[in-house]
mmCIF file of C-alpha atoms in Angstrom:
data_model
loop_
_atom_site.group_PDB
_atom_site.id
_atom_site.type_symbol
_atom_site.label_atom_id
_atom_site.label_comp_id
_atom_site.label_asym_id
_atom_site.label_seq_id
_atom_site.Cartn_x
_atom_site.Cartn_y
_atom_site.Cartn_z
ATOM 1 C CA UNK A 1 111.305 139.758 158.133
ATOM 2 C CA UNK A 2 110.736 136.795 160.439
ATOM 3 C CA UNK A 3 107.386 135.118 160.257
ATOM 4 C CA UNK A 4 105.176 134.116 163.152
ATOM 5 C CA UNK A 5 107.200 132.206 165.702
ATOM 6 C CA UNK A 6 105.710 129.515 167.920
ATOM 7 C CA UNK A 7 107.208 127.448 170.690
ATOM 8 C CA UNK A 8 107.494 124.694 171.496
ATOM 9 C CA UNK A 9 107.066 122.962 168.157
ATOM 10 C CA UNK A 10 106.168 119.697 169.859
ATOM 11 C CA UNK A 11 104.838 119.069 173.321
ATOM 12 C CA UNK A 12 104.048 115.736 174.936
ATOM 13 C CA UNK A 13 102.518 115.849 178.366
ATOM 14 C CA UNK A 14 100.424 113.787 180.689
ATOM 15 C CA UNK A 15 96.791 114.333 181.464
ATOM 16 C CA UNK A 16 96.307 116.859 184.224
ATOM 17 C CA UNK A 17 99.474 118.818 183.538
ATOM 18 C CA UNK A 18 99.540 122.485 182.630
ATOM 19 C CA UNK A 19 100.558 123.311 179.078
ATOM 20 C CA UNK A 20 101.689 126.732 177.856
ATOM 21 C CA UNK A 21 102.034 127.508 174.185
ATOM 22 C CA UNK A 22 103.822 130.643 173.038
ATOM 23 C CA UNK A 23 103.574 132.896 170.030
ATOM 24 C CA UNK A 24 105.454 135.877 168.668
ATOM 25 C CA UNK A 25 103.523 137.626 165.894
ATOM 26 C CA UNK A 26 105.045 139.392 162.929
ATOM 27 C CA UNK A 27 106.323 142.812 163.955
ATOM 28 C CA UNK A 28 103.812 145.529 163.159
ATOM 29 C CA UNK A 29 100.839 143.206 163.058
ATOM 30 C CA UNK A 30 98.031 144.359 165.305
ATOM 31 C CA UNK A 31 95.930 141.205 165.210
ATOM 32 C CA UNK A 32 96.777 137.827 166.651
ATOM 33 C CA UNK A 33 94.737 134.653 166.279
ATOM 34 C CA UNK A 34 94.909 131.274 167.985
ATOM 35 C CA UNK A 35 93.589 128.256 166.060
ATOM 36 C CA UNK A 36 93.342 124.562 166.810
ATOM 37 C CA UNK A 37 93.404 121.879 164.117
ATOM 38 C CA UNK A 38 92.239 118.293 164.512
ATOM 39 C CA UNK A 39 91.194 115.639 162.059
ATOM 40 C CA UNK A 40 87.689 115.572 163.491
ATOM 41 C CA UNK A 41 86.985 119.301 163.701
ATOM 42 C CA UNK A 42 89.336 120.851 161.187
ATOM 43 C CA UNK A 43 90.767 124.304 161.826
ATOM 44 C CA UNK A 44 88.895 126.219 164.521
ATOM 45 C CA UNK A 45 89.409 129.784 165.695
ATOM 46 C CA UNK A 46 89.814 129.828 169.467
ATOM 47 C CA UNK A 47 90.401 133.498 170.212
ATOM 48 C CA UNK A 48 91.780 136.633 168.627
ATOM 49 C CA UNK A 49 93.338 139.840 169.912
ATOM 50 C CA UNK A 50 93.559 143.363 168.586
ATOM 51 C CA UNK A 51 96.282 145.556 170.018
ATOM 52 C CA UNK A 52 96.743 143.042 172.843
ATOM 53 C CA UNK A 53 93.048 143.106 173.796
ATOM 54 C CA UNK A 54 90.939 139.941 173.404
ATOM 55 C CA UNK A 55 88.149 140.649 170.937
ATOM 56 C CA UNK A 56 86.402 137.329 170.504
ATOM 57 C CA UNK A 57 86.981 134.276 172.667
ATOM 58 C CA UNK A 58 83.794 132.457 171.726
ATOM 59 C CA UNK A 59 85.812 129.609 170.276
ATOM 60 C CA UNK A 60 87.641 128.799 173.488
ATOM 61 C CA UNK A 61 86.351 125.330 174.324
ATOM 62 C CA UNK A 62 86.091 125.628 178.080
ATOM 63 C CA UNK A 63 87.485 127.240 181.197
ATOM 64 C CA UNK A 64 90.555 125.065 181.091
ATOM 65 C CA UNK A 65 91.764 127.218 178.217
ATOM 66 C CA UNK A 66 93.046 130.747 178.695
ATOM 67 C CA UNK A 67 94.974 133.138 176.475
ATOM 68 C CA UNK A 68 96.886 136.295 177.182
ATOM 69 C CA UNK A 69 98.739 138.911 175.226
ATOM 70 C CA UNK A 70 100.796 141.006 177.649
ATOM 71 C CA UNK A 71 102.441 143.000 174.869
ATOM 72 C CA UNK A 72 102.485 143.403 171.103
ATOM 73 C CA UNK A 73 105.157 140.792 170.569
ATOM 74 C CA UNK A 74 104.048 137.904 172.743
ATOM 75 C CA UNK A 75 101.003 135.775 173.432
ATOM 76 C CA UNK A 76 100.364 132.586 175.363
ATOM 77 C CA UNK A 77 97.692 129.935 175.240
ATOM 78 C CA UNK A 78 97.431 127.920 178.429
ATOM 79 C CA UNK A 79 95.595 124.690 179.095
ATOM 80 C CA UNK A 80 95.154 123.706 182.719
ATOM 81 C CA UNK A 81 94.526 120.883 183.369
ATOM 82 C CA UNK A 82 95.185 119.236 180.031
ATOM 83 C CA UNK A 83 93.149 116.282 178.766
ATOM 84 C CA UNK A 84 93.797 113.745 175.988
ATOM 85 C CA UNK A 85 91.079 115.359 173.840
ATOM 86 C CA UNK A 86 93.166 118.540 173.763
ATOM 87 C CA UNK A 87 95.669 116.752 171.544
ATOM 88 C CA UNK A 88 95.861 118.790 168.352
ATOM 89 C CA UNK A 89 98.023 121.186 166.377
ATOM 90 C CA UNK A 90 97.712 124.716 167.718
ATOM 91 C CA UNK A 91 98.450 127.502 165.272
ATOM 92 C CA UNK A 92 99.041 131.138 165.963
ATOM 93 C CA UNK A 93 98.453 133.621 163.149
ATOM 94 C CA UNK A 94 98.814 137.363 162.810
ATOM 95 C CA UNK A 95 97.660 140.052 160.440
ATOM 96 C CA UNK A 96 98.355 143.738 160.071
ATOM 97 C CA UNK A 97 94.698 144.579 160.045
ATOM 98 C CA UNK A 98 91.580 142.446 160.292
ATOM 99 C CA UNK A 99 89.658 143.858 157.437
ATOM 100 C CA UNK A 100 87.864 141.744 154.957
ATOM 101 C CA UNK A 101 90.853 141.308 152.711
ATOM 102 C CA UNK A 102 93.752 141.216 155.134
ATOM 103 C CA UNK A 103 95.960 138.162 154.963
ATOM 104 C CA UNK A 104 96.557 136.068 158.040
ATOM 105 C CA UNK A 105 100.044 134.606 158.327
ATOM 106 C CA UNK A 106 100.337 131.385 160.254
ATOM 107 C CA UNK A 107 103.140 130.157 162.440
ATOM 108 C CA UNK A 108 104.475 126.593 162.089
ATOM 109 C CA UNK A 109 102.207 125.322 164.865
ATOM 110 C CA UNK A 110 102.680 123.440 168.115
ATOM 111 C CA UNK A 111 101.841 119.757 167.956
ATOM 112 C CA UNK A 112 100.409 118.865 171.361
ATOM 113 C CA UNK A 113 99.970 115.311 172.561
ATOM 114 C CA UNK A 114 98.287 114.710 175.908
ATOM 115 C CA UNK A 115 98.700 111.162 177.167
ATOM 116 C CA UNK B 1 75.275 122.027 158.698
ATOM 117 C CA UNK B 2 78.811 123.406 158.664
ATOM 118 C CA UNK B 3 79.337 127.047 157.771
ATOM 119 C CA UNK B 4 81.833 126.102 155.076
ATOM 120 C CA UNK B 5 81.668 122.765 153.296
ATOM 121 C CA UNK B 6 84.165 121.176 150.980
ATOM 122 C CA UNK B 7 84.413 117.830 149.274
ATOM 123 C CA UNK B 8 87.238 116.188 151.241
ATOM 124 C CA UNK B 9 88.426 114.158 148.278
ATOM 125 C CA UNK B 10 90.964 112.832 147.899
ATOM 126 C CA UNK B 11 91.417 113.908 144.322
ATOM 127 C CA UNK B 12 94.043 111.809 142.591
ATOM 128 C CA UNK B 13 95.022 113.198 139.199
ATOM 129 C CA UNK B 14 97.891 112.703 136.747
ATOM 130 C CA UNK B 15 100.389 115.429 136.031
ATOM 131 C CA UNK B 16 99.059 117.895 133.509
ATOM 132 C CA UNK B 17 95.429 117.341 134.409
ATOM 133 C CA UNK B 18 92.935 120.069 135.197
ATOM 134 C CA UNK B 19 91.159 119.743 138.512
ATOM 135 C CA UNK B 20 88.443 121.819 140.172
ATOM 136 C CA UNK B 21 87.353 122.117 143.765
ATOM 137 C CA UNK B 22 84.135 123.608 145.029
ATOM 138 C CA UNK B 23 83.226 125.043 148.376
ATOM 139 C CA UNK B 24 79.830 126.139 149.678
ATOM 140 C CA UNK B 25 79.143 128.554 152.503
ATOM 141 C CA UNK B 26 76.008 129.181 154.531
ATOM 142 C CA UNK B 27 76.342 132.808 155.613
ATOM 143 C CA UNK B 28 75.002 134.913 152.784
ATOM 144 C CA UNK B 29 76.436 138.034 154.406
ATOM 145 C CA UNK B 30 80.004 136.799 153.984
ATOM 146 C CA UNK B 31 82.212 139.473 152.540
ATOM 147 C CA UNK B 32 85.476 137.913 151.565
ATOM 148 C CA UNK B 33 86.786 134.583 150.433
ATOM 149 C CA UNK B 34 90.140 132.905 150.136
ATOM 150 C CA UNK B 35 91.863 129.710 149.199
ATOM 151 C CA UNK B 36 94.677 128.522 151.449
ATOM 152 C CA UNK B 37 97.058 125.689 150.797
ATOM 153 C CA UNK B 38 98.309 123.374 153.524
ATOM 154 C CA UNK B 39 101.118 120.902 152.996
ATOM 155 C CA UNK B 40 101.331 117.828 155.181
ATOM 156 C CA UNK B 41 102.258 118.749 158.753
ATOM 157 C CA UNK B 42 102.763 122.400 157.819
ATOM 158 C CA UNK B 43 100.878 125.609 158.423
ATOM 159 C CA UNK B 44 98.200 126.939 156.056
ATOM 160 C CA UNK B 45 99.418 129.534 153.579
ATOM 161 C CA UNK B 46 97.396 131.927 151.478
ATOM 162 C CA UNK B 47 97.088 130.720 147.904
ATOM 163 C CA UNK B 48 94.812 133.444 146.598
ATOM 164 C CA UNK B 49 91.934 135.702 147.447
ATOM 165 C CA UNK B 50 88.687 135.272 145.556
ATOM 166 C CA UNK B 51 87.178 138.349 143.981
ATOM 167 C CA UNK B 52 83.613 138.834 142.820
ATOM 168 C CA UNK B 53 84.619 139.015 139.186
ATOM 169 C CA UNK B 54 86.807 135.939 139.421
ATOM 170 C CA UNK B 55 90.570 136.068 139.318
ATOM 171 C CA UNK B 56 93.500 134.173 137.961
ATOM 172 C CA UNK B 57 97.031 133.653 139.166
ATOM 173 C CA UNK B 58 99.068 131.635 136.720
ATOM 174 C CA UNK B 59 97.592 128.148 136.573
ATOM 175 C CA UNK B 60 95.077 128.892 139.317
ATOM 176 C CA UNK B 61 91.643 130.415 138.764
ATOM 177 C CA UNK B 62 89.187 131.279 141.508
ATOM 178 C CA UNK B 63 85.514 132.002 141.006
ATOM 179 C CA UNK B 64 82.777 133.273 143.292
ATOM 180 C CA UNK B 65 79.059 132.699 142.852
ATOM 181 C CA UNK B 66 77.253 134.746 145.473
ATOM 182 C CA UNK B 67 73.784 133.718 144.332
ATOM 183 C CA UNK B 68 74.536 130.050 144.887
ATOM 184 C CA UNK B 69 76.972 130.711 147.728
ATOM 185 C CA UNK B 70 79.880 128.779 146.433
ATOM 186 C CA UNK B 71 83.444 129.409 145.424
ATOM 187 C CA UNK B 72 85.648 127.317 143.222
ATOM 188 C CA UNK B 73 89.311 126.768 142.521
ATOM 189 C CA UNK B 74 90.546 125.500 139.174
ATOM 190 C CA UNK B 75 94.073 124.229 138.744
ATOM 191 C CA UNK B 76 95.316 123.769 135.203
ATOM 192 C CA UNK B 77 98.322 121.718 134.110
ATOM 193 C CA UNK B 78 98.727 120.124 137.549
ATOM 194 C CA UNK B 79 102.245 119.691 138.890
ATOM 195 C CA UNK B 80 103.527 117.193 141.422
ATOM 196 C CA UNK B 81 104.181 120.161 143.698
ATOM 197 C CA UNK B 82 100.475 121.008 143.718
ATOM 198 C CA UNK B 83 99.836 117.994 145.951
ATOM 199 C CA UNK B 84 98.449 119.449 149.174
ATOM 200 C CA UNK B 85 95.245 120.137 151.029
ATOM 201 C CA UNK B 86 93.308 123.159 149.797
ATOM 202 C CA UNK B 87 91.296 125.038 152.391
ATOM 203 C CA UNK B 88 88.365 127.233 151.530
ATOM 204 C CA UNK B 89 88.103 130.249 153.835
ATOM 205 C CA UNK B 90 85.124 132.523 154.303
ATOM 206 C CA UNK B 91 85.217 135.746 156.262
ATOM 207 C CA UNK B 92 81.684 136.625 157.351
ATOM 208 C CA UNK B 93 82.890 139.765 159.038
ATOM 209 C CA UNK B 94 86.137 141.500 159.683
ATOM 210 C CA UNK B 95 88.440 139.572 161.970
ATOM 211 C CA UNK B 96 86.822 136.187 161.980
ATOM 212 C CA UNK B 97 87.642 133.574 159.348
ATOM 213 C CA UNK B 98 85.884 130.243 158.985
ATOM 214 C CA UNK B 99 87.877 127.453 157.393
ATOM 215 C CA UNK B 100 86.547 124.489 155.501
ATOM 216 C CA UNK B 101 87.930 121.077 156.339
ATOM 217 C CA UNK B 102 89.947 121.028 153.150
ATOM 218 C CA UNK B 103 90.175 119.053 149.928
ATOM 219 C CA UNK B 104 93.162 116.796 149.470
ATOM 220 C CA UNK B 105 94.847 116.717 146.083
ATOM 221 C CA UNK B 106 97.463 114.216 145.020
ATOM 222 C CA UNK B 107 99.104 114.705 141.655
ATOM 223 C CA UNK B 108 100.760 111.561 140.353
ATOM 224 C CA UNK B 109 103.517 111.262 137.737
#
């Protein structure tokens, strides 16, 4: 079975541009998570969905960030307008359930550089 | 204070050595605990869950001390391939995981 798929793998953009990151979770997984990883802040949970519905977006840094999950097999994370401090690796993860012991499987990440 | 704290290292050990990492967490209501491994420029991957009674998976042993709010990971007979960053993960409630910043291990020949 294919793992979590993310695109693009690398994105370089200029400050002020809109950036859209994409994720396809593992088939049959009902939970989808977006994380951001930086050297300064480590791995942070931005938002997660259950059955396409956002459950907790308290980690979304500000209004410039938005996430959607229009169906069970696709999610986007959008940054508009982008800023240099948004440069990070963005990971998408999915899990079948979200119980205490359920494993989250991570995608390969999108490495974003905002100039 | 961070919710999950780890010694960042780096730990530099020779092949065959035994090395231990500790991780402390602040939320006493946390229910589940994990160790993830992250190779350079790769995604985190589950190494093992940590059970209350402690658990072992080959050369890896995980322990949980709820009273002191820390978990540990012991690696015996280190291999070159064990070189990675090890992330401590605490799940205070279903759905939300908090990751430590990771401990970097380098195993040298």
